Short mmCIF file of C-alpha atoms and ligand atoms in Angstrom, two decimals:
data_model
loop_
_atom_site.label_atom_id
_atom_site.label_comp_id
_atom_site.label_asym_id
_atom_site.label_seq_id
_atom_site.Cartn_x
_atom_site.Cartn_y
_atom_site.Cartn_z
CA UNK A 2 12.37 4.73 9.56
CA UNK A 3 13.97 1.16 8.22
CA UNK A 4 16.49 0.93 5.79
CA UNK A 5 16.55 -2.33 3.80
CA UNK A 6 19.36 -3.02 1.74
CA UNK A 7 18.95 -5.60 -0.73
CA UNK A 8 21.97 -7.06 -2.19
CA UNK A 9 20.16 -9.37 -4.54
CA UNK A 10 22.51 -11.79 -6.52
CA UNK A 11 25.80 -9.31 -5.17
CA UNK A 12 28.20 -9.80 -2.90
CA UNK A 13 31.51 -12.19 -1.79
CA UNK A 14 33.31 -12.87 1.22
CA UNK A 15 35.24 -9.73 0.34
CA UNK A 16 32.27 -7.91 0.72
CA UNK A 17 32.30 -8.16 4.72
CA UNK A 18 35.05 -5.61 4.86
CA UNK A 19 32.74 -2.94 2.93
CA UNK A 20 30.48 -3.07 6.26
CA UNK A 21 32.90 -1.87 8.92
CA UNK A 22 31.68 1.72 8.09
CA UNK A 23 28.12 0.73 8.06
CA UNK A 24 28.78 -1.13 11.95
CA UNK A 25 30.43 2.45 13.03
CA UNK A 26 27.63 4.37 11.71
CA UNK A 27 24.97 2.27 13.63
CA UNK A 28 26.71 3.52 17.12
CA UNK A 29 26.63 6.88 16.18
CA UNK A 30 23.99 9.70 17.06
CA UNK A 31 23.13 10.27 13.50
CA UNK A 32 21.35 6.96 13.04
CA UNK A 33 18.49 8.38 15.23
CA UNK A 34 15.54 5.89 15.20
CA UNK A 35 16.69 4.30 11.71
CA UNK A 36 17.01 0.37 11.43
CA UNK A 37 19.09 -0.80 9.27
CA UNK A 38 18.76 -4.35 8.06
CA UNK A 39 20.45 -6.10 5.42
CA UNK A 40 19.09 -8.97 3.12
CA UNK A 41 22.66 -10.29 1.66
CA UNK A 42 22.41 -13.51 -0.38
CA UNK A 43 21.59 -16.79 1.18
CA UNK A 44 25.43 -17.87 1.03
CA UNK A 45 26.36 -14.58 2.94
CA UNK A 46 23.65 -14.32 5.78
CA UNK A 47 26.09 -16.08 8.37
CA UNK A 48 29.43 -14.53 8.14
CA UNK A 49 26.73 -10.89 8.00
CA UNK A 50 24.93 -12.32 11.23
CA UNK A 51 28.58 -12.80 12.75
CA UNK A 52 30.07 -10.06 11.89
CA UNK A 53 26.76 -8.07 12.93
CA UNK A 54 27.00 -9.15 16.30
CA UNK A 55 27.96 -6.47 18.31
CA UNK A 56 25.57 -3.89 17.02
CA UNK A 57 21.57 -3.43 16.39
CA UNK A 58 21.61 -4.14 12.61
CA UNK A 59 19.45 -6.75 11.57
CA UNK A 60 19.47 -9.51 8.75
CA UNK A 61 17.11 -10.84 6.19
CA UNK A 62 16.54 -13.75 3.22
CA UNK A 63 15.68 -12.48 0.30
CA UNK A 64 13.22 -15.40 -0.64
CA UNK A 65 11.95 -18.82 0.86
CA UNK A 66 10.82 -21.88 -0.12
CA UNK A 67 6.46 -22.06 0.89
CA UNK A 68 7.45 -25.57 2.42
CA UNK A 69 8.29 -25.13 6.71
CA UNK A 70 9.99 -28.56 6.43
CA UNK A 71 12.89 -29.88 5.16
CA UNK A 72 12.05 -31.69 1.20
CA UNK A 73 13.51 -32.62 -1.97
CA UNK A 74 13.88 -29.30 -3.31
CA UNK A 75 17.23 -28.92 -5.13
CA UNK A 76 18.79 -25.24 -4.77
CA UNK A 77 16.10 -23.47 -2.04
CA UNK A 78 16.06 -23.29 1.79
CA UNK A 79 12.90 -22.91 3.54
CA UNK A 80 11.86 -20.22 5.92
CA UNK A 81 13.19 -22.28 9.25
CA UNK A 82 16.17 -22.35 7.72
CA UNK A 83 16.78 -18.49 7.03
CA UNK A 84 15.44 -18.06 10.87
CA UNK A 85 18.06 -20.76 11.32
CA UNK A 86 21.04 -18.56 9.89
CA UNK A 87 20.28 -15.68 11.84
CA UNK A 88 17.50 -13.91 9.50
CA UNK A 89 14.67 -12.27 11.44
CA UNK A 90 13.35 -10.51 7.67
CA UNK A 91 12.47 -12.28 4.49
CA UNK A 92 11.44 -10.65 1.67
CA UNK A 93 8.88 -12.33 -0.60
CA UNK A 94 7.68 -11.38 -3.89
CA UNK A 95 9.92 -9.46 -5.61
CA UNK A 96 9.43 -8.55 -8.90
CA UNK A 97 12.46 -10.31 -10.57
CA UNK A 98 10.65 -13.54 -8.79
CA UNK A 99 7.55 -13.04 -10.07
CA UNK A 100 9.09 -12.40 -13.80
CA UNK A 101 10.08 -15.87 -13.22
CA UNK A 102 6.72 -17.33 -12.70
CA UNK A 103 6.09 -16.46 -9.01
CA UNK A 104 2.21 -16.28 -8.24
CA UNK A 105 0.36 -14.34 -5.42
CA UNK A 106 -0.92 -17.75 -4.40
CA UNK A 107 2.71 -19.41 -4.32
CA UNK A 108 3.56 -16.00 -2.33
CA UNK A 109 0.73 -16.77 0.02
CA UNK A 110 2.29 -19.88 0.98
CA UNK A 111 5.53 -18.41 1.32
CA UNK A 112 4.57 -15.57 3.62
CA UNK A 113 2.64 -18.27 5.96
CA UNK A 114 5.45 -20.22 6.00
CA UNK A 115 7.59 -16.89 7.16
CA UNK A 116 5.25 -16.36 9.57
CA UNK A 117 5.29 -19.56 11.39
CA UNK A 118 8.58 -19.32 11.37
CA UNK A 119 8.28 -16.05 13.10
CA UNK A 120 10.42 -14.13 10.39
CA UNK A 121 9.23 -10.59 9.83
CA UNK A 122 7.86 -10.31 6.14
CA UNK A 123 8.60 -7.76 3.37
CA UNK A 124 6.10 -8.02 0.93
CA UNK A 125 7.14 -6.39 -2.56
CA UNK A 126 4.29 -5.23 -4.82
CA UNK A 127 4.01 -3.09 -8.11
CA UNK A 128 2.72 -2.72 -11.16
CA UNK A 129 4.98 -2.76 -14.73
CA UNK A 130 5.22 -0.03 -17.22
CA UNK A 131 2.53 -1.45 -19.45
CA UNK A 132 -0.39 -1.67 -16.73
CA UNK A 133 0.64 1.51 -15.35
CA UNK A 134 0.45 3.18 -18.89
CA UNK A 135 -3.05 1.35 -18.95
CA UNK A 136 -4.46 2.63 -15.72
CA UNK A 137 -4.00 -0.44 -13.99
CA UNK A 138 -1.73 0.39 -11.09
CA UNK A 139 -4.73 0.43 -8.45
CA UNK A 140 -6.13 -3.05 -9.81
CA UNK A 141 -2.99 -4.75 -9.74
CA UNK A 142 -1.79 -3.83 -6.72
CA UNK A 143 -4.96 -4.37 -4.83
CA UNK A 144 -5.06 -8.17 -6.38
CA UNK A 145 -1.47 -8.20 -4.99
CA UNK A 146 -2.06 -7.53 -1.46
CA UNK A 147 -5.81 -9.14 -1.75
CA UNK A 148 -3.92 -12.89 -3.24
CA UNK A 149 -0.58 -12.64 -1.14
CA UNK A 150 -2.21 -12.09 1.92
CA UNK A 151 -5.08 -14.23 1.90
CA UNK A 152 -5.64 -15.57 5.48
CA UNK A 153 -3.12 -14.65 6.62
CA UNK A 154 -2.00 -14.49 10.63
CA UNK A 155 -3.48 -10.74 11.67
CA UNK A 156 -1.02 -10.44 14.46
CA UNK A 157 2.18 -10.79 12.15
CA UNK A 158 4.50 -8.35 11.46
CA UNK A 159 4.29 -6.95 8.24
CA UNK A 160 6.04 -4.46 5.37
CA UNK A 161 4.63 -3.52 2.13
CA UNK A 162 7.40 -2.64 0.12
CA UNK A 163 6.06 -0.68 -2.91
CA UNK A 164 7.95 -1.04 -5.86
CA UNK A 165 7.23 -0.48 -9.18
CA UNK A 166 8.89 -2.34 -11.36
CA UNK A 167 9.29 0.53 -14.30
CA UNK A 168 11.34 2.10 -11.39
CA UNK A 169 13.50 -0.78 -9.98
CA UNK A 170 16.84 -0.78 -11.29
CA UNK A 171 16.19 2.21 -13.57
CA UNK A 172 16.84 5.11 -11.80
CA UNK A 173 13.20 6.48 -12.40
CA UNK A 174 11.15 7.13 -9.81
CA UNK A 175 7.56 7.77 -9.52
CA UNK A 176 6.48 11.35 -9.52
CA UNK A 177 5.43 12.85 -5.90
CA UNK A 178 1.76 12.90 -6.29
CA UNK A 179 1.44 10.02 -7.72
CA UNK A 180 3.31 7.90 -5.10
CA UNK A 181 1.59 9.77 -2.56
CA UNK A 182 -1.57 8.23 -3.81
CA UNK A 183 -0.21 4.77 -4.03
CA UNK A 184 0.68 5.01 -0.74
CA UNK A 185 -2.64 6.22 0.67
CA UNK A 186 -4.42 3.59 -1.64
CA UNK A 187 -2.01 0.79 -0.27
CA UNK A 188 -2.74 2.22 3.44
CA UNK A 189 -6.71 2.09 2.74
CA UNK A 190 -6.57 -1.18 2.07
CA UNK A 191 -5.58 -2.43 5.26
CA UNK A 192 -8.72 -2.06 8.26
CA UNK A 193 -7.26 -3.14 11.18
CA UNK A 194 -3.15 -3.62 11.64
CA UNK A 195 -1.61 -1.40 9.51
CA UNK A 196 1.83 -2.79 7.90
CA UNK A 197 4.58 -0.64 7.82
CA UNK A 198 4.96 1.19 4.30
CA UNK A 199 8.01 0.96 2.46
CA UNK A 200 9.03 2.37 -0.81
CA UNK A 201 11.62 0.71 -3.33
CA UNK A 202 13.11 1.55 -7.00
CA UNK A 203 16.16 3.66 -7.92
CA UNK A 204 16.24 4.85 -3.92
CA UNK A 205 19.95 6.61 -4.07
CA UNK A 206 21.40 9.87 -2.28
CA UNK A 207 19.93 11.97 -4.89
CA UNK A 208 16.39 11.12 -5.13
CA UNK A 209 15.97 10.82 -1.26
CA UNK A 210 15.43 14.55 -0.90
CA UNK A 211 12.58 13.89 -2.72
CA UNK A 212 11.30 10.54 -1.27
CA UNK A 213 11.77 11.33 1.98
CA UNK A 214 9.04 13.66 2.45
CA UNK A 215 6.48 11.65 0.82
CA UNK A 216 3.86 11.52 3.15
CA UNK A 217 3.04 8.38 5.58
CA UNK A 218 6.09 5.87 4.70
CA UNK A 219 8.19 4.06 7.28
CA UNK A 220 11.24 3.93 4.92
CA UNK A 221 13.02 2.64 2.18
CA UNK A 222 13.88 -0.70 0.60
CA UNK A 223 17.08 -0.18 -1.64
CA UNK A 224 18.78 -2.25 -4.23
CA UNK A 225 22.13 -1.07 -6.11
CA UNK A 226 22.35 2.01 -4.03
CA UNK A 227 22.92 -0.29 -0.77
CA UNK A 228 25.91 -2.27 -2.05
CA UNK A 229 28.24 1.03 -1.57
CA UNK A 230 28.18 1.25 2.02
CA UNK A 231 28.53 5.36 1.77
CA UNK A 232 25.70 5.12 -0.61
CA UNK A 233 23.76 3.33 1.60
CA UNK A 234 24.59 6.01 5.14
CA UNK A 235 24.16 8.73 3.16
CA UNK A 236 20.56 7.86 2.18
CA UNK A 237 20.02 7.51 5.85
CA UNK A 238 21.85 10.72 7.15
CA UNK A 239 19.68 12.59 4.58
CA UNK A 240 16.66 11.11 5.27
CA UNK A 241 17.27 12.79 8.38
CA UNK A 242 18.77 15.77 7.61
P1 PGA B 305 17.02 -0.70 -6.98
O1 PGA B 305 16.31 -2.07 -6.52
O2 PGA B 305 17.16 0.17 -5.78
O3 PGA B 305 18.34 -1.13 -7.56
O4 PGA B 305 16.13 -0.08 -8.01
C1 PGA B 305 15.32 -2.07 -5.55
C2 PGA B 305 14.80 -3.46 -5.38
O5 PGA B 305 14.74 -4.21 -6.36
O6 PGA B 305 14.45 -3.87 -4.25
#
C-alpha cells in the first residue's frame, strides 16, 4: 500500500524535526510493504530529500509547470526541475488547481512533461458536490481520465488518486458502496496497464477502519491528517492492523 502525504501550502524549516518519528517508523517491522512518500512544498523538497536520505521514504512536487524547459514563467518550476530536487512523484491535478482554472488539457501537458522527466505521476480526479448530487460522478470522472491522459506514454507509471472534492478537507467521506463502485468504474476504464488506485479526502485514523477494506485500492493520498506525523503512522499501522 502507498501512503502519500500531501502537505499542500504547510510546512517550515521547523517542520523537519516533526519527521524524525516518521524516519524511525520506516525501519521498523510494522511498516510492512507500505511506502511512504511525501509531497512537501516546492521550497521544502530539498532539506526533505536530505534529511530522507538514509531511509526508503520517497519525495514528490505537488504540481509542475507543462513546459520540460527552462522559460519565462514567473513563480513555477517545471517537471526537470522537481526531478532535479530529488522528487521521483508529482502530483497533477488537484482539485484546488483546477478551482483555479486548471484544464484536463493543460493537465495533459503536465503529466507528459512528468513523464519525460521520468517522475512517477499522481493523477487527482473527482467530481464536486453539485455533479455528484446530479448523477454526474461517472461522466465527469471518465472525461477526467479520458482528457488528462490523452496519448499518453503506456509504459509510465501511474496513480489515480480519487478524490472527491465534497470530501477533501471536510472530513466526509464517501459511503462504502459507493466508493467501491467508483473504484471499479475507475479500474474499468483502464484495458491494458492498470494504474495503481488511490483514494483521497478526510483520510485520518478514524475513518481508515473503514477505508481500508474497500476493495481493490493500493492506498491512500492524505492531506491535513499527514502534517501530524502520529497522525500520519497511525493511518498506516491501522491500515495494517
Ligand atoms: P484532506 O486532503 O486529507 O485534508 O481532505 C486530501 C487532498 O487534498 O489531497
Amino acid at each position: 500500500m502507498y501512503f502519500i502525504a500531501n502537505w499542500k501550502m504547510y510546512g517550515n524549516i521547523k517542520s523537519l524535526n516533526t519527521l524524525n518519528k516518521v524516519i524511525k517508523f520506516s525501519k521498523s517491522k510494522e511498516i510492512k510493504k507500505g511506502r511512504l512518500i511525501y509531497c512537501p512544498p516546492f521550497t521544502l523538497i530539498i532539506p526533505f530529500f536530505k534529511k530522507f536520505q538514509n531511509c526508503l521514504i520517497d519525495i514528490g512536487g505537488q504540481n509542475c509547470h507543462e513546459n520540460d524547459d527552462y522559460g519565462p514563467h514567473t513563480g513555477f518550476i517545471n517537471s526537470k526541475m522537481l526531478k532535479n530536487s530529488g522528487a521521483n512523484y508529482v502530483i497533477i491535478g488537484h482539485s484546488e488547481n483546477r478551482e483555479k482554472g486548471e484544464t484536463n488539457k493543460l493537465i495533459n501537458q503536465k503529466i507528459k512533461s512528468a513523464i519525460r522527466a521520468k517522475l512517477k505521476v499522481i493523477l487527482c480526479i473527482g467530481e464536486t458536490l453539485e455533479e455528484k448530487n446530479k448523477g454526474k460522478t461517472k461522466l465527469i470522472l471518465s472525461k477526467q481520465i479520458k482528457l488528462c491522459l490523452d496519448k499518453i506514454n503506456k509504459k509510465a507509471t501511474l496513480f489515480i488518486a480519487y478524490e472527491p472534492v465534497w470530501s477533501i478537507g471536510t472530513g466526509k467521506i464517501p459511503k462504502t458502496k459507493e466508493l467501491e463502485n467508483t473504484i471499479r468504474f475507475i479500474k474499468s476504464k483502464f484495458k491494458k496497464k492498470m494504474p495503481k488506485i488511490l483514494y483521497g479526502g478526510s483520510v485520518n485514523p478514524k475513518n481508515i477502519y473503514n477505508l481500508k477494506m474497500i476493495k481493490d485500492l493500493d492506498g491512500f493520498l492524505i492531506g491535513g491528517a499527514s502534517q501530524n506525523s502520529k497522525n500520519f503512522i497511525d493511518i498506516v499501522k491501522k491500515t495494517y492492523n
